[in-house]
XYZ file of N, CA, C and O in Angstrom:
376
model
N 15.939 28.948 35.448
C 14.953 29.787 36.007
C 15.914 30.916 36.582
O 16.647 30.627 37.348
N 15.889 31.986 36.321
C 16.252 33.031 37.378
C 14.997 34.202 38.051
O 13.928 34.330 37.044
N 14.942 34.613 39.010
C 14.028 35.731 39.154
C 15.099 36.907 39.735
O 16.202 36.717 40.561
N 14.782 37.979 39.096
C 15.958 39.041 39.851
C 15.953 39.287 40.515
O 15.123 39.038 41.256
N 16.881 40.481 41.650
C 16.910 40.692 43.056
C 15.967 41.762 43.264
O 15.009 41.702 44.210
N 15.640 42.521 41.874
C 14.195 43.543 42.210
C 12.957 42.740 41.880
O 12.022 43.069 43.149
N 12.878 41.530 41.292
C 11.682 41.023 41.762
C 11.479 39.871 42.795
O 10.276 40.057 43.196
N 12.509 39.394 43.122
C 12.482 38.697 44.333
C 12.079 39.808 45.593
O 11.216 39.339 46.376
N 12.404 41.079 45.494
C 12.407 41.807 46.822
C 10.702 42.237 46.609
O 9.919 42.207 47.701
N 10.124 42.376 45.366
C 8.689 42.748 45.094
C 7.895 41.397 45.624
O 6.923 41.895 46.332
N 8.184 40.585 45.040
C 7.552 39.081 45.548
C 7.545 38.649 47.083
O 6.516 38.331 47.365
N 9.101 39.111 47.774
C 8.618 38.983 49.009
C 7.675 39.483 49.758
O 7.052 39.255 50.863
N 7.884 40.810 49.558
C 6.831 42.028 49.623
C 5.609 41.375 49.876
O 4.283 41.373 50.622
N 5.117 40.916 48.285
C 3.734 40.671 48.055
C 3.456 39.293 49.017
O 1.843 39.196 49.512
N 4.171 38.390 49.102
C 4.036 37.036 49.410
C 3.452 37.713 51.055
O 2.658 36.820 51.578
N 4.225 38.044 51.810
C 4.066 38.762 52.993
C 2.972 39.441 53.202
O 2.134 38.845 54.102
N 2.477 40.187 52.297
C 1.259 40.948 52.653
C -0.249 40.011 52.289
O -1.273 40.063 53.228
N 0.192 39.260 51.209
C -1.371 38.332 50.915
C -1.005 36.810 51.602
O -1.721 36.104 51.480
N 0.214 36.801 52.606
C 0.213 35.585 53.459
C -0.044 34.495 52.375
O -0.595 33.393 52.827
N 0.536 34.535 51.240
C 0.891 32.958 50.294
C 2.189 32.665 50.234
O 3.094 33.215 50.657
N 1.951 31.290 50.231
C 3.242 30.447 50.353
C 4.296 30.504 49.260
O 5.075 30.307 49.697
N 3.984 30.794 48.098
C 4.685 31.173 47.389
C 4.348 31.528 45.835
O 3.133 31.732 45.775
N 5.343 31.419 45.188
C 5.105 31.929 43.362
C 4.512 30.559 42.613
O 5.014 29.408 43.105
N 3.684 30.288 41.627
C 3.224 29.407 40.866
C 3.208 29.535 39.525
O 2.660 30.346 39.317
N 3.920 28.744 38.743
C 3.889 28.818 37.256
C 3.063 27.469 36.914
O 3.245 26.555 37.283
N 2.403 27.745 35.916
C 1.299 26.845 35.575
C 0.999 26.711 34.329
O 1.319 27.890 33.110
N 0.625 25.547 33.705
C 0.334 25.714 32.190
C -1.620 26.444 31.633
O -2.129 26.412 32.349
N -0.981 27.412 30.956
C -2.009 28.163 30.971
C -2.993 28.481 29.389
O -3.106 29.076 28.788
N -2.666 26.920 28.891
C -2.974 27.104 27.578
C -2.251 27.172 26.490
O -1.146 26.789 27.020
N -2.825 26.950 25.234
C -2.094 27.383 23.990
C -1.806 28.530 23.264
O -3.242 28.768 23.033
N -0.879 29.137 23.042
C -1.019 30.260 22.268
C -0.228 30.142 20.949
O 1.147 29.739 20.923
N -0.447 30.343 19.629
C 0.136 29.930 18.509
C 0.959 28.467 18.394
O 1.663 28.346 18.085
N -0.073 27.733 18.979
C 0.621 26.432 18.892
C 1.551 26.334 19.800
O 1.896 24.491 20.045
N 1.730 26.739 20.985
C 3.030 26.615 22.107
C 2.470 26.802 23.104
O 1.351 27.678 23.753
N 2.907 26.134 24.079
C 1.927 26.125 25.805
C 2.580 27.524 26.318
O 3.645 28.632 25.994
N 1.409 28.209 26.987
C 1.517 29.792 27.275
C 1.802 29.191 28.892
O 1.346 27.998 29.548
N 2.727 29.919 29.421
C 3.344 29.939 31.103
C 2.108 30.965 32.051
O 2.311 32.174 31.663
N 1.324 30.701 32.919
C 0.858 31.718 33.732
C 1.525 31.450 35.033
O 2.448 30.960 35.427
N 1.657 32.526 35.701
C 2.045 32.818 36.813
C 1.085 33.597 37.819
O 0.289 34.390 37.909
N 0.933 32.936 39.204
C -0.018 33.383 40.259
C 0.724 33.259 41.606
O 1.786 32.672 41.720
N 0.195 33.573 42.359
C 0.580 33.265 44.176
C -0.140 32.365 44.593
O -1.720 31.925 44.354
N 0.093 31.192 45.172
C -0.671 30.537 45.714
C -0.234 28.995 46.096
O 1.414 28.805 46.248
N -0.586 28.147 46.654
C -0.550 26.823 47.030
C 0.283 25.982 45.701
O -0.170 25.868 44.835
N 1.268 25.144 45.930
C 1.680 24.320 44.988
C 0.511 22.958 44.684
O -0.054 22.619 45.823
N 0.359 22.542 43.633
C -0.571 21.522 43.685
C 0.530 20.086 43.354
O 1.612 20.149 43.544
N -0.358 18.909 43.523
C 0.251 17.541 44.127
C 1.137 17.231 43.151
O 2.192 16.734 43.404
N 0.860 17.557 41.932
C 2.411 17.306 40.506
C 3.062 18.304 40.412
O 4.128 18.267 39.567
N 3.097 19.292 40.892
C 4.124 20.646 40.967
C 5.482 20.180 41.303
O 5.757 19.265 42.396
N 6.549 20.725 40.720
C 8.023 20.670 40.858
C 8.127 21.668 41.984
O 7.939 22.954 41.781
N 8.684 21.543 43.273
C 9.040 22.792 44.048
C 10.495 23.160 44.151
O 11.519 22.129 44.113
N 10.689 24.518 43.725
C 12.154 25.090 43.358
C 12.158 26.178 44.780
O 11.132 27.007 45.024
N 13.742 26.392 45.086
C 13.765 27.665 45.501
C 14.819 28.577 44.390
O 15.658 28.191 44.373
N 14.100 29.538 44.318
C 14.608 30.371 43.198
C 14.900 32.095 43.564
O 14.339 32.593 44.007
N 16.404 32.131 44.084
C 16.883 33.586 44.557
C 16.219 33.804 45.957
O 15.294 34.805 46.027
N 15.936 32.847 46.866
C 14.773 32.817 48.190
C 13.591 32.946 47.928
O 12.843 32.890 48.853
N 12.933 32.618 46.679
C 11.367 32.603 46.726
C 10.789 30.699 46.148
O 11.779 30.526 45.332
N 10.190 30.831 47.063
C 9.450 29.583 46.618
C 8.670 29.437 45.685
O 7.784 30.309 45.512
N 9.236 28.753 44.609
C 8.339 28.250 43.209
C 8.127 27.456 42.810
O 8.594 25.937 43.106
N 6.377 26.674 42.804
C 5.953 25.501 42.334
C 5.532 25.494 40.790
O 5.236 26.856 40.334
N 5.898 24.704 40.212
C 5.882 24.829 38.701
C 5.200 23.444 38.526
O 5.654 22.090 38.466
N 4.299 23.631 37.517
C 3.401 22.712 36.764
C 4.122 21.500 36.113
O 5.045 22.628 35.328
N 4.178 20.392 35.991
C 5.493 19.313 35.507
C 5.375 19.539 34.029
O 5.983 19.753 33.126
N 3.739 20.524 33.640
C 3.502 20.424 31.897
C 4.530 21.221 31.374
O 4.429 21.006 30.167
N 4.749 22.478 32.265
C 5.680 23.115 31.645
C 6.986 23.351 32.376
O 7.818 23.920 31.796
N 7.515 22.237 32.809
C 8.896 22.262 33.686
C 10.006 22.491 32.543
O 11.287 23.060 32.954
N 10.009 21.846 31.783
C 10.537 21.953 30.592
C 10.988 23.176 29.833
O 12.260 23.234 28.977
N 10.260 24.019 30.053
C 10.263 25.369 29.300
C 10.705 26.449 30.083
O 11.084 27.463 29.595
N 11.041 26.366 31.610
C 11.528 27.193 32.332
C 12.969 27.513 32.625
O 13.470 28.570 32.744
N 13.684 26.642 31.849
C 14.964 26.457 32.211
C 15.716 27.970 31.800
O 16.307 28.701 32.208
N 15.544 28.481 30.459
C 15.694 29.893 29.822
C 15.127 30.861 30.767
O 15.165 32.547 30.258
N 14.190 30.784 31.320
C 13.178 31.922 31.778
C 13.592 32.826 32.924
O 14.410 32.313 33.960
N 13.290 33.852 32.580
C 13.688 35.078 33.637
C 12.629 35.861 34.202
O 11.861 36.188 33.373
N 12.193 36.147 35.555
C 11.161 37.131 36.204
C 11.826 38.111 36.087
O 12.499 38.360 37.329
N 11.414 39.321 35.770
C 11.536 40.709 36.093
C 10.569 41.192 36.435
O 9.496 41.154 36.593
N 11.169 42.376 37.806
C 9.941 43.285 38.250
C 10.202 44.370 38.647
O 11.696 44.674 38.588
N 9.795 45.174 38.538
C 9.777 46.710 38.905
C 8.444 47.460 39.503
O 7.442 46.948 39.130
N 8.833 47.829 40.130
C 7.678 48.963 41.095
C 7.578 50.334 39.983
O 8.212 50.629 39.358
N 6.220 50.390 39.946
C 5.289 51.444 38.885
C 4.240 52.169 39.651
O 3.826 51.593 41.195
N 3.944 53.491 38.931
C 2.691 53.980 39.697
C 1.734 53.454 39.921
O 0.740 53.708 40.786
N 1.344 52.342 39.271
C 0.159 51.485 39.415
C 0.345 50.186 40.550
O -0.453 49.672 40.259
N 1.592 50.024 40.724
C 2.323 48.745 41.555
C 3.154 48.156 40.768
O 3.621 48.368 39.975
N 3.267 46.974 41.634
C 4.394 46.061 41.096
C 4.018 45.788 39.882
O 2.969 45.017 39.535
N 4.972 45.620 38.575
C 5.100 44.628 37.520
C 5.650 43.974 37.388
O 6.958 43.895 37.605
N 5.486 42.367 36.562
C 6.745 41.212 36.730
C 6.364 41.114 35.013
O 5.159 41.149 34.311
N 7.177 40.273 34.624
C 7.553 40.068 32.969
C 8.669 39.026 33.289
O 9.256 38.844 33.646
N 7.621 37.942 32.312
C 8.763 36.817 32.122
C 9.455 37.053 30.809
O 8.762 37.512 29.912
N 10.817 36.972 30.559
C 11.505 36.781 29.215
C 12.274 35.666 29.203
O 12.522 34.846 30.041
N 12.729 35.642 27.863
C 13.868 34.268 27.861
C 13.242 33.155 27.046
O 13.543 32.186 26.593
N 11.643 33.325 26.910
C 11.161 32.449 26.017
C 11.099 32.652 24.777
O 11.442 33.805 24.458
N 11.287 31.604 23.973
C 10.981 31.764 22.429
C 9.831 32.569 22.038
O 8.726 32.275 22.380
N 10.536 33.214 20.921
C 9.141 33.934 20.583
C 8.418 33.020 19.520
O 8.499 32.119 19.054
N 6.971 33.762 19.738
C 5.968 32.844 19.016
C 5.819 33.374 17.332
O 5.438 34.852 17.487
N 6.065 32.220 16.645
C 5.224 32.981 15.175
C 3.614 32.681 14.992
O 3.450 31.499 14.650
N 3.206 33.678 15.271
C 1.552 34.058 15.150
C 1.186 34.715 13.636
O 1.849 35.513 13.298
């Protein structure tokens, strides 16, 4: 898993402002028969795997840990505020 430098800078700012301990990736149900990955700020849960990726603390739900290897979190500042996108996941056939 990777976090781009631009995403890292935006995340560090948000984590400071929100006084959040880190980023958390979690199982968000199924879409087209494949697990969906959700992303939020917050505390790790008891069975999460903890990682530091490009200086960002990331808790990963064990149910999706095998899916994050090719994942890249990209971020950019927009007129509406910071926007983040996860890329590198396999395309789903729906």
